[in-house]
PDB file of C-alpha atoms in Angstrom:
ATOM      1  CA  MET Y   1       4.928  -8.451 -10.189  1.00  0.00           C
ATOM      2  CA  ILE Y   2       2.746  -6.452 -12.568  1.00  0.00           C
ATOM      3  CA  PRO Y   3      -0.849  -7.547 -13.191  1.00  0.00           C
ATOM      4  CA  THR Y   4      -1.718  -6.629 -16.752  1.00  0.00           C
ATOM      5  CA  SER Y   5      -5.255  -7.847 -17.336  1.00  0.00           C
ATOM      6  CA  THR Y   6      -8.046 -10.089 -16.136  1.00  0.00           C
ATOM      7  CA  GLU Y   7      -6.952 -13.135 -18.075  1.00  0.00           C
ATOM      8  CA  SER Y   8      -7.862 -16.559 -16.692  1.00  0.00           C
ATOM      9  CA  HIS Y   9      -5.807 -17.827 -13.766  1.00  0.00           C
ATOM     10  CA  SER Y  10      -4.325 -21.263 -13.224  1.00  0.00           C
ATOM     11  CA  TYR Y  11      -3.819 -22.742  -9.755  1.00  0.00           C
ATOM     12  CA  PRO Y  12      -3.473 -26.039  -7.900  1.00  0.00           C
ATOM     13  CA  ALA Y  13      -6.533 -28.265  -7.952  1.00  0.00           C
ATOM     14  CA  ASP Y  14      -8.929 -29.022  -5.076  1.00  0.00           C
ATOM     15  CA  SER Y  15      -9.079 -25.433  -3.894  1.00  0.00           C
ATOM     16  CA  GLY Y  16     -11.676 -26.073  -1.255  1.00  0.00           C
ATOM     17  CA  ALA Y  17     -10.084 -29.109   0.392  1.00  0.00           C
ATOM     18  CA  GLN Y  18      -8.987 -28.321   3.945  1.00  0.00           C
ATOM     19  CA  ASP Y  19      -7.053 -31.592   4.030  1.00  0.00           C
ATOM     20  CA  ASN Y  20      -4.560 -30.052   1.586  1.00  0.00           C
ATOM     21  CA  ALA Y  21      -3.536 -27.253   3.962  1.00  0.00           C
ATOM     22  CA  VAL Y  22       0.225 -27.020   4.294  1.00  0.00           C
ATOM     23  CA  ASP Y  23       1.740 -26.657   7.762  1.00  0.00           C
ATOM     24  CA  ILE Y  24       4.394 -23.941   7.405  1.00  0.00           C
ATOM     25  CA  GLU Y  25       5.562 -22.460  10.705  1.00  0.00           C
ATOM     26  CA  THR Y  26       5.434 -18.659  10.499  1.00  0.00           C
ATOM     27  CA  SER Y  27       5.048 -16.415  13.523  1.00  0.00           C
ATOM     28  CA  GLY Y  28       1.758 -14.534  13.573  1.00  0.00           C
ATOM     29  CA  CYS Y  29       1.464 -10.762  13.806  1.00  0.00           C
ATOM     30  CA  GLU Y  30      -1.137  -8.008  13.962  1.00  0.00           C
ATOM     31  CA  VAL Y  31      -0.191  -6.485  10.600  1.00  0.00           C
ATOM     32  CA  LEU Y  32       1.838  -7.941   7.742  1.00  0.00           C
ATOM     33  CA  VAL Y  33       2.951  -5.583   4.956  1.00  0.00           C
ATOM     34  CA  VAL Y  34       4.322  -7.263   1.822  1.00  0.00           C
ATOM     35  CA  GLY Y  35       5.925  -5.391  -1.057  1.00  0.00           C
ATOM     36  CA  CYS Y  36       5.978  -7.363  -4.318  1.00  0.00           C
ATOM     37  CA  GLY Y  37       7.970  -6.624  -7.451  1.00  0.00           C
ATOM     38  CA  ASN Y  38      11.362  -6.618  -9.123  1.00  0.00           C
ATOM     39  CA  LEU Y  39      13.819  -4.065  -7.742  1.00  0.00           C
ATOM     40  CA  LEU Y  40      15.854  -4.261 -10.947  1.00  0.00           C
ATOM     41  CA  ARG Y  41      12.961  -3.142 -13.161  1.00  0.00           C
ATOM     42  CA  GLY Y  42      12.324   0.514 -12.373  1.00  0.00           C
ATOM     43  CA  ASP Y  43       8.736   1.136 -11.289  1.00  0.00           C
ATOM     44  CA  ASP Y  44       8.091  -2.594 -10.906  1.00  0.00           C
ATOM     45  CA  GLY Y  45      10.163  -2.363  -7.719  1.00  0.00           C
ATOM     46  CA  VAL Y  46       7.769   0.030  -5.983  1.00  0.00           C
ATOM     47  CA  GLY Y  47       6.511  -2.644  -3.570  1.00  0.00           C
ATOM     48  CA  PRO Y  48       9.898  -3.630  -2.103  1.00  0.00           C
ATOM     49  CA  ILE Y  49      11.012   0.031  -2.092  1.00  0.00           C
ATOM     50  CA  LEU Y  50       7.895   0.981  -0.118  1.00  0.00           C
ATOM     51  CA  VAL Y  51       8.696  -1.717   2.434  1.00  0.00           C
ATOM     52  CA  ARG Y  52      12.205  -0.280   2.825  1.00  0.00           C
ATOM     53  CA  HIS Y  53      10.794   3.189   3.449  1.00  0.00           C
ATOM     54  CA  LEU Y  54       8.433   1.860   6.112  1.00  0.00           C
ATOM     55  CA  TRP Y  55      11.284  -0.049   7.699  1.00  0.00           C
ATOM     56  CA  GLU Y  56      13.374   3.123   7.948  1.00  0.00           C
ATOM     57  CA  ARG Y  57      10.522   4.871   9.759  1.00  0.00           C
ATOM     58  CA  GLY Y  58      10.487   2.191  12.426  1.00  0.00           C
ATOM     59  CA  VAL Y  59       8.569  -1.054  12.818  1.00  0.00           C
ATOM     60  CA  PRO Y  60       6.107  -1.070  15.734  1.00  0.00           C
ATOM     61  CA  ASP Y  61       5.577  -4.116  17.892  1.00  0.00           C
ATOM     62  CA  GLY Y  62       3.083  -6.433  16.235  1.00  0.00           C
ATOM     63  CA  ALA Y  63       3.999  -5.515  12.656  1.00  0.00           C
ATOM     64  CA  ARG Y  64       6.084  -7.397  10.122  1.00  0.00           C
ATOM     65  CA  LEU Y  65       7.456  -5.981   6.879  1.00  0.00           C
ATOM     66  CA  VAL Y  66       8.359  -8.391   4.082  1.00  0.00           C
ATOM     67  CA  ASP Y  67      10.110  -7.837   0.771  1.00  0.00           C
ATOM     68  CA  GLY Y  68       8.097 -10.291  -1.286  1.00  0.00           C
ATOM     69  CA  GLY Y  69      10.158  -9.754  -4.443  1.00  0.00           C
ATOM     70  CA  THR Y  70       8.783 -11.890  -7.242  1.00  0.00           C
ATOM     71  CA  ALA Y  71       8.354 -15.057  -5.166  1.00  0.00           C
ATOM     72  CA  GLY Y  72       4.581 -15.348  -4.969  1.00  0.00           C
ATOM     73  CA  MET Y  73       4.535 -18.659  -3.093  1.00  0.00           C
ATOM     74  CA  ASP Y  74       6.754 -17.202  -0.373  1.00  0.00           C
ATOM     75  CA  VAL Y  75       4.297 -14.324  -0.038  1.00  0.00           C
ATOM     76  CA  ALA Y  76       1.483 -16.827   0.472  1.00  0.00           C
ATOM     77  CA  PHE Y  77       3.247 -18.604   3.322  1.00  0.00           C
ATOM     78  CA  GLN Y  78       4.261 -15.312   4.976  1.00  0.00           C
ATOM     79  CA  MET Y  79       0.558 -14.646   5.555  1.00  0.00           C
ATOM     80  CA  LYS Y  80       0.102 -17.490   7.996  1.00  0.00           C
ATOM     81  CA  GLY Y  81      -1.144 -16.258  11.357  1.00  0.00           C
ATOM     82  CA  ALA Y  82      -1.333 -12.570  10.413  1.00  0.00           C
ATOM     83  CA  LYS Y  83      -4.516 -10.771  11.473  1.00  0.00           C
ATOM     84  CA  ARG Y  84      -4.328  -8.103   8.761  1.00  0.00           C
ATOM     85  CA  VAL Y  85      -2.383  -8.201   5.504  1.00  0.00           C
ATOM     86  CA  VAL Y  86      -1.402  -5.378   3.161  1.00  0.00           C
ATOM     87  CA  ILE Y  87       0.094  -6.237  -0.224  1.00  0.00           C
ATOM     88  CA  VAL Y  88       1.660  -3.545  -2.419  1.00  0.00           C
ATOM     89  CA  ASP Y  89       2.534  -4.158  -6.057  1.00  0.00           C
ATOM     90  CA  ALA Y  90       2.905  -2.356  -9.369  1.00  0.00           C
ATOM     91  CA  ALA Y  91       0.174  -2.408 -12.003  1.00  0.00           C
ATOM     92  CA  ALA Y  92       0.049  -1.950 -15.766  1.00  0.00           C
ATOM     93  CA  THR Y  93      -3.517  -1.065 -16.709  1.00  0.00           C
ATOM     94  CA  GLY Y  94      -2.787   1.837 -19.050  1.00  0.00           C
ATOM     95  CA  ALA Y  95      -3.702   4.513 -16.500  1.00  0.00           C
ATOM     96  CA  ALA Y  96      -1.465   7.460 -15.664  1.00  0.00           C
ATOM     97  CA  PRO Y  97       1.754   6.432 -13.874  1.00  0.00           C
ATOM     98  CA  GLY Y  98       1.442   6.818 -10.129  1.00  0.00           C
ATOM     99  CA  THR Y  99      -2.302   6.129 -10.052  1.00  0.00           C
ATOM    100  CA  VAL Y 100      -3.156   4.236  -6.875  1.00  0.00           C
ATOM    101  CA  TYR Y 101      -5.762   1.481  -6.723  1.00  0.00           C
ATOM    102  CA  MET Y 102      -7.014  -0.081  -3.500  1.00  0.00           C
ATOM    103  CA  VAL Y 103      -8.526  -3.551  -3.776  1.00  0.00           C
ATOM    104  CA  PRO Y 104     -10.507  -4.268  -0.572  1.00  0.00           C
ATOM    105  CA  GLY Y 105     -10.860  -7.670   0.946  1.00  0.00           C
ATOM    106  CA  ALA Y 106     -14.483  -8.084  -0.161  1.00  0.00           C
ATOM    107  CA  GLU Y 107     -13.417  -7.974  -3.796  1.00  0.00           C
ATOM    108  CA  LEU Y 108     -10.559 -10.384  -3.169  1.00  0.00           C
ATOM    109  CA  ALA Y 109     -13.135 -12.955  -2.114  1.00  0.00           C
ATOM    110  CA  GLU Y 110     -14.152 -13.128  -5.768  1.00  0.00           C
ATOM    111  CA  LEU Y 111     -10.775 -14.429  -6.950  1.00  0.00           C
ATOM    112  CA  PRO Y 112     -11.177 -17.541  -9.115  1.00  0.00           C
ATOM    113  CA  PRO Y 113     -10.756 -21.034  -7.672  1.00  0.00           C
ATOM    114  CA  LEU Y 114      -7.503 -22.965  -7.882  1.00  0.00           C
ATOM    115  CA  GLN Y 115      -7.138 -25.267 -10.850  1.00  0.00           C
ATOM    116  CA  GLY Y 116      -3.424 -25.656 -11.664  1.00  0.00           C
ATOM    117  CA  LEU Y 117      -0.264 -23.570 -11.331  1.00  0.00           C
ATOM    118  CA  HIS Y 118       2.164 -21.730 -13.598  1.00  0.00           C
ATOM    119  CA  THR Y 119       4.914 -20.254 -11.424  1.00  0.00           C
ATOM    120  CA  HIS Y 120       6.385 -18.119 -14.220  1.00  0.00           C
ATOM    121  CA  SER Y 121       3.373 -15.766 -14.050  1.00  0.00           C
ATOM    122  CA  PHE Y 122       2.710 -15.908 -10.294  1.00  0.00           C
ATOM    123  CA  ARG Y 123       1.317 -12.562  -9.044  1.00  0.00           C
ATOM    124  CA  TRP Y 124      -0.268 -11.053  -5.930  1.00  0.00           C
ATOM    125  CA  ASP Y 125      -3.704 -12.414  -6.818  1.00  0.00           C
ATOM    126  CA  HIS Y 126      -2.228 -15.871  -7.382  1.00  0.00           C
ATOM    127  CA  ALA Y 127      -0.495 -15.594  -3.996  1.00  0.00           C
ATOM    128  CA  ILE Y 128      -3.772 -14.874  -2.202  1.00  0.00           C
ATOM    129  CA  ALA Y 129      -5.642 -17.703  -3.871  1.00  0.00           C
ATOM    130  CA  PHE Y 130      -2.717 -20.060  -3.292  1.00  0.00           C
ATOM    131  CA  ALA Y 131      -2.601 -19.025   0.392  1.00  0.00           C
ATOM    132  CA  ARG Y 132      -6.260 -19.920   0.775  1.00  0.00           C
ATOM    133  CA  TRP Y 133      -5.573 -23.331  -0.694  1.00  0.00           C
ATOM    134  CA  ALA Y 134      -2.323 -23.972   1.202  1.00  0.00           C
ATOM    135  CA  LEU Y 135      -3.077 -22.421   4.593  1.00  0.00           C
ATOM    136  CA  GLY Y 136      -6.738 -23.226   4.988  1.00  0.00           C
ATOM    137  CA  GLU Y 137      -8.129 -21.637   8.158  1.00  0.00           C
ATOM    138  CA  ALA Y 138      -4.729 -20.074   8.920  1.00  0.00           C
ATOM    139  CA  CYS Y 139      -5.114 -17.757   5.924  1.00  0.00           C
ATOM    140  CA  PRO Y 140      -6.054 -14.214   7.034  1.00  0.00           C
ATOM    141  CA  ASP Y 141      -9.493 -12.858   6.191  1.00  0.00           C
ATOM    142  CA  ASP Y 142      -8.455  -9.193   6.320  1.00  0.00           C
ATOM    143  CA  ILE Y 143      -6.350  -8.611   3.186  1.00  0.00           C
ATOM    144  CA  THR Y 144      -6.054  -5.344   1.270  1.00  0.00           C
ATOM    145  CA  VAL Y 145      -4.046  -4.796  -1.910  1.00  0.00           C
ATOM    146  CA  PHE Y 146      -2.634  -1.466  -3.098  1.00  0.00           C
ATOM    147  CA  LEU Y 147      -1.605  -1.268  -6.734  1.00  0.00           C
ATOM    148  CA  ILE Y 148       0.484   1.615  -8.076  1.00  0.00           C
ATOM    149  CA  GLU Y 149       0.417   2.176 -11.826  1.00  0.00           C
ATOM    150  CA  ALA Y 150       3.919   1.779 -13.258  1.00  0.00           C
ATOM    151  CA  GLY Y 151       5.502   3.948 -15.927  1.00  0.00           C
ATOM    152  CA  GLY Y 152       8.883   2.597 -16.978  1.00  0.00           C
ATOM    153  CA  VAL Y 153      10.112  -0.874 -16.088  1.00  0.00           C
ATOM    154  CA  GLU Y 154      13.459  -0.738 -17.859  1.00  0.00           C
ATOM    155  CA  LEU Y 155      16.283  -2.808 -16.397  1.00  0.00           C
ATOM    156  CA  GLY Y 156      18.293  -0.751 -13.922  1.00  0.00           C
ATOM    157  CA  ALA Y 157      15.961   2.271 -13.984  1.00  0.00           C
ATOM    158  CA  ASP Y 158      15.109   4.279 -10.871  1.00  0.00           C
ATOM    159  CA  LEU Y 159      11.605   4.774  -9.545  1.00  0.00           C
ATOM    160  CA  SER Y 160       9.868   7.431 -11.640  1.00  0.00           C
ATOM    161  CA  GLU Y 161       8.670  10.672 -10.073  1.00  0.00           C
ATOM    162  CA  HIS Y 162       4.952   9.933 -10.435  1.00  0.00           C
ATOM    163  CA  VAL Y 163       5.285   6.410  -9.056  1.00  0.00           C
ATOM    164  CA  ALA Y 164       7.351   7.700  -6.123  1.00  0.00           C
ATOM    165  CA  ALA Y 165       4.533  10.152  -5.361  1.00  0.00           C
ATOM    166  CA  GLY Y 166       1.982   7.327  -5.526  1.00  0.00           C
ATOM    167  CA  MET Y 167       4.162   5.287  -3.189  1.00  0.00           C
ATOM    168  CA  GLU Y 168       4.234   8.112  -0.629  1.00  0.00           C
ATOM    169  CA  LYS Y 169       0.431   8.259  -0.769  1.00  0.00           C
ATOM    170  CA  VAL Y 170       0.225   4.535   0.008  1.00  0.00           C
ATOM    171  CA  ILE Y 171       2.809   4.880   2.785  1.00  0.00           C
ATOM    172  CA  GLY Y 172       0.596   7.526   4.399  1.00  0.00           C
ATOM    173  CA  ILE Y 173      -2.446   5.251   4.248  1.00  0.00           C
ATOM    174  CA  VAL Y 174      -0.588   2.216   5.611  1.00  0.00           C
ATOM    175  CA  GLU Y 175       0.886   4.249   8.451  1.00  0.00           C
ATOM    176  CA  ALA Y 176      -2.414   5.913   9.372  1.00  0.00           C
ATOM    177  CA  GLU Y 177      -4.700   2.887   9.070  1.00  0.00           C
ATOM    178  CA  TYR Y 178      -2.454  -0.052   9.947  1.00  0.00           C
ATOM    179  CA  LEU Y 179       0.758   0.872  11.771  1.00  0.00           C
ATOM    180  CA  SER Y 180      -0.108   3.924  13.876  1.00  0.00           C
ATOM    181  CA  VAL Y 181      -2.508   1.912  16.033  1.00  0.00           C
ATOM    182  CA  LEU Y 182       0.403  -0.344  16.998  1.00  0.00           C
ATOM    183  CA  ARG Y 183       2.695   2.484  18.041  1.00  0.00           C
ATOM    184  CA  PRO Y 184       2.772   3.809  21.614  1.00  0.00           C
ATOM    185  CA  VAL Y 185       0.276   6.615  22.169  1.00  0.00           C
ATOM    186  CA  GLY Y 186       1.608  10.135  21.760  1.00  0.00           C
ATOM    187  CA  ASP Y 187       1.901  10.907  25.475  1.00  0.00           C
ATOM    188  CA  THR Y 188       3.902   7.763  26.233  1.00  0.00           C
ATOM    189  CA  ARG Y 189       7.039   8.843  28.048  1.00  0.00           C
ATOM    190  CA  LEU Y 190      10.264   7.919  26.290  1.00  0.00           C
ATOM    191  CA  GLN Y 191      13.599   7.979  28.054  1.00  0.00           C
ATOM    192  CA  VAL Y 192      17.234   7.290  27.276  1.00  0.00           C
ATOM    193  CA  GLU Y 193      20.240   7.002  29.536  1.00  0.00           C
ATOM    194  CA  PHE Y 194      23.572   8.796  29.185  1.00  0.00           C
ATOM    195  CA  THR Y 195      26.596   7.173  30.791  1.00  0.00           C
ATOM    196  CA  ALA Y 196      29.637   8.799  32.322  1.00  0.00           C
ATOM    197  CA  ASP Y 197      31.851   7.397  29.558  1.00  0.00           C
ATOM    198  CA  GLY Y 198      29.870   9.110  26.797  1.00  0.00           C
ATOM    199  CA  TYR Y 199      27.345   6.507  25.636  1.00  0.00           C
ATOM    200  CA  VAL Y 200      23.609   6.848  25.113  1.00  0.00           C
ATOM    201  CA  ARG Y 201      21.517   3.780  25.882  1.00  0.00           C
ATOM    202  CA  LEU Y 202      18.102   2.883  24.413  1.00  0.00           C
ATOM    203  CA  ASP Y 203      15.867   0.122  25.661  1.00  0.00           C
ATOM    204  CA  ALA Y 204      15.122  -2.770  23.319  1.00  0.00           C
ATOM    205  CA  ARG Y 205      11.581  -1.700  22.421  1.00  0.00           C
ATOM    206  CA  LEU Y 206      12.541   1.854  21.508  1.00  0.00           C
ATOM    207  CA  ALA Y 207      15.559   0.700  19.505  1.00  0.00           C
ATOM    208  CA  ALA Y 208      13.607  -1.931  17.575  1.00  0.00           C
ATOM    209  CA  SER Y 209      10.620   0.288  16.809  1.00  0.00           C
ATOM    210  CA  ARG Y 210      12.498   3.406  15.695  1.00  0.00           C
ATOM    211  CA  PHE Y 211      15.993   2.261  14.704  1.00  0.00           C
ATOM    212  CA  PRO Y 212      15.523  -1.129  13.013  1.00  0.00           C
ATOM    213  CA  SER Y 213      18.773  -0.898  11.020  1.00  0.00           C
ATOM    214  CA  ASP Y 214      20.838  -0.167  14.178  1.00  0.00           C
ATOM    215  CA  ALA Y 215      22.402   2.795  12.308  1.00  0.00           C
ATOM    216  CA  VAL Y 216      21.825   6.314  13.581  1.00  0.00           C
ATOM    217  CA  ALA Y 217      22.994   9.888  13.012  1.00  0.00           C
ATOM    218  CA  ALA Y 218      23.486  11.913  16.207  1.00  0.00           C
ATOM    219  CA  VAL Y 219      23.179  15.700  15.922  1.00  0.00           C
ATOM    220  CA  ARG Y 220      23.194  18.393  18.621  1.00  0.00           C
ATOM    221  CA  ARG Y 221      20.557  21.033  17.918  1.00  0.00           C
ATOM    222  CA  ASP Y 222      19.958  23.747  20.498  1.00  0.00           C
ATOM    223  CA  ALA Y 223      19.010  22.079  23.769  1.00  0.00           C
ATOM    224  CA  ASP Y 224      18.291  18.659  22.240  1.00  0.00           C
ATOM    225  CA  LEU Y 225      20.231  15.700  20.924  1.00  0.00           C
ATOM    226  CA  TRP Y 226      18.605  14.378  17.753  1.00  0.00           C
ATOM    227  CA  LEU Y 227      18.953  10.675  16.959  1.00  0.00           C
ATOM    228  CA  ILE Y 228      17.984  10.089  13.323  1.00  0.00           C
ATOM    229  CA  PRO Y 229      17.536   6.545  11.931  1.00  0.00           C
ATOM    230  CA  LEU Y 230      19.588   5.639   8.864  1.00  0.00           C
ATOM    231  CA  ARG Y 231      19.128   2.918   6.279  1.00  0.00           C
ATOM    232  CA  GLY Y 232      22.026   0.859   7.584  1.00  0.00           C
ATOM    233  CA  PRO Y 233      25.751   0.884   8.381  1.00  0.00           C
ATOM    234  CA  ARG Y 234      26.595   1.731   4.759  1.00  0.00           C
ATOM    235  CA  SER Y 235      24.834   5.063   5.251  1.00  0.00           C
ATOM    236  CA  GLY Y 236      27.519   6.109   7.737  1.00  0.00           C
ATOM    237  CA  GLY Y 237      26.631   7.481  11.145  1.00  0.00           C
ATOM    238  CA  LEU Y 238      26.849   5.524  14.369  1.00  0.00           C
ATOM    239  CA  LEU Y 239      26.080   1.890  15.077  1.00  0.00           C
ATOM    240  CA  LEU Y 240      23.705   0.936  17.878  1.00  0.00           C
ATOM    241  CA  LYS Y 241      25.339  -2.081  19.466  1.00  0.00           C
ATOM    242  CA  GLN Y 242      23.491  -4.674  21.499  1.00  0.00           C
ATOM    243  CA  ARG Y 243      24.532  -4.427  25.118  1.00  0.00           C
ATOM    244  CA  ASN Y 244      22.551  -7.190  26.823  1.00  0.00           C
ATOM    245  CA  PRO Y 245      20.443 -10.291  26.029  1.00  0.00           C
ATOM    246  CA  ALA Y 246      17.251  -8.220  26.332  1.00  0.00           C
ATOM    247  CA  GLY Y 247      18.198  -6.335  23.172  1.00  0.00           C
ATOM    248  CA  ASP Y 248      18.948  -2.901  24.641  1.00  0.00           C
ATOM    249  CA  ARG Y 249      21.244  -0.803  22.444  1.00  0.00           C
ATOM    250  CA  SER Y 250      23.953   1.800  23.018  1.00  0.00           C
ATOM    251  CA  THR Y 251      26.251   4.010  20.959  1.00  0.00           C
ATOM    252  CA  LEU Y 252      29.043   6.453  21.710  1.00  0.00           C
ATOM    253  CA  VAL Y 253      27.958  10.105  21.401  1.00  0.00           C
ATOM    254  CA  ARG Y 254      30.723  11.753  23.414  1.00  0.00           C
ATOM    255  CA  GLU Y 255      32.198  13.545  20.391  1.00  0.00           C
ATOM    256  CA  VAL Y 256      28.805  14.977  19.427  1.00  0.00           C
ATOM    257  CA  LEU Y 257      28.189  16.355  22.917  1.00  0.00           C
ATOM    258  CA  ASP Y 258      31.760  17.642  23.443  1.00  0.00           C
ATOM    259  CA  ASP Y 259      32.561  17.986  27.115  1.00  0.00           C
ATOM    260  CA  ASP Y 260      29.129  18.987  28.388  1.00  0.00           C
ATOM    261  CA  GLY Y 261      27.341  15.698  27.907  1.00  0.00           C
ATOM    262  CA  PRO Y 262      24.830  14.784  30.599  1.00  0.00           C
ATOM    263  CA  VAL Y 263      24.880  11.702  32.789  1.00  0.00           C
ATOM    264  CA  GLY Y 264      21.738   9.856  33.787  1.00  0.00           C
ATOM    265  CA  ILE Y 265      18.182   9.524  32.491  1.00  0.00           C
ATOM    266  CA  ARG Y 266      16.758  12.095  30.061  1.00  0.00           C
ATOM    267  CA  ASP Y 267      13.291  12.509  28.590  1.00  0.00           C
ATOM    268  CA  ALA Y 268      12.828  12.064  24.865  1.00  0.00           C
ATOM    269  CA  PHE Y 269      10.053  12.174  22.275  1.00  0.00           C
ATOM    270  CA  TRP Y 270       9.652  11.023  18.694  1.00  0.00           C
ATOM    271  CA  ASP Y 271       9.301  13.927  16.249  1.00  0.00           C
ATOM    272  CA  ASP Y 272       7.193  12.632  13.351  1.00  0.00           C
ATOM    273  CA  ASP Y 273       7.788  15.732  11.227  1.00  0.00           C
ATOM    274  CA  GLN Y 274      11.570  15.428  11.470  1.00  0.00           C
ATOM    275  CA  GLY Y 275      11.753  11.636  11.675  1.00  0.00           C
ATOM    276  CA  ALA Y 276      14.003  11.827  14.721  1.00  0.00           C
ATOM    277  CA  LEU Y 277      14.156  10.949  18.390  1.00  0.00           C
ATOM    278  CA  ARG Y 278      14.708  14.228  20.224  1.00  0.00           C
ATOM    279  CA  VAL Y 279      16.385  13.904  23.598  1.00  0.00           C
ATOM    280  CA  SER Y 280      16.284  16.718  26.112  1.00  0.00           C
ATOM    281  CA  MET Y 281      19.652  17.849  27.428  1.00  0.00           C
ATOM    282  CA  GLY Y 282      17.929  19.403  30.426  1.00  0.00           C
ATOM    283  CA  PRO Y 283      18.188  18.311  34.046  1.00  0.00           C
ATOM    284  CA  GLU Y 284      18.029  14.660  34.992  1.00  0.00           C
ATOM    285  CA  THR Y 285      14.491  13.319  35.600  1.00  0.00           C
TER     286      THR Y 285
END
């Protein structure tokens, strides 16, 4: 959804009436990241593409990632119960493609009141104002919007180079300021278990936070086994299968380890630079 100017907005009436709040059940979270835009329109899809990139990096406990597409009302209801909200969308202001704008919450408080609604032009700013009207006190106070200046929005086009660079800049900010605080601290001990029949097992929290698609590439490098998250089963690799009601996962790595695979518990750590879980093949701990 590309904001193009500061033209007048049109929203539902009675913006200040708490009695109009809509009761939509949505689970709360510490951080909600919403990517808005049209994936079929080149740079206009930067929001949903950014969400996919964050998802591939792993979703920490307490965070939710939402592809908001072009459905502004859905975005509004997704906000219910979230403590902090980040919205990412494309912009068309005439600036250089890839330019990043951050709109802090204090400025969002100045959005115009609700007076009527035209869904065909519903954008991120409409979604925020609509959420205030619909959710009442359940609407988050901490909302930040990142806008990335679009270049081409032709049907079927890929993300342009400059917009992709702007997206990576926003990803870095979102990770550093919103998601990293939800991840386990760096010295948290990670472990996996190797079984005698050639499987590696990950507990539910580790699997969910670092391998959300349940698809993984397993590579033996020197004294470590690297487990690298993939976008999904269509990317190939191995599938992490649920092995118990708690959500623990396992996958067969016998062929990767040949005949010298370990058995038992092994220490592991997440390598941010390589985007991989590195598992020590050393002695059992």
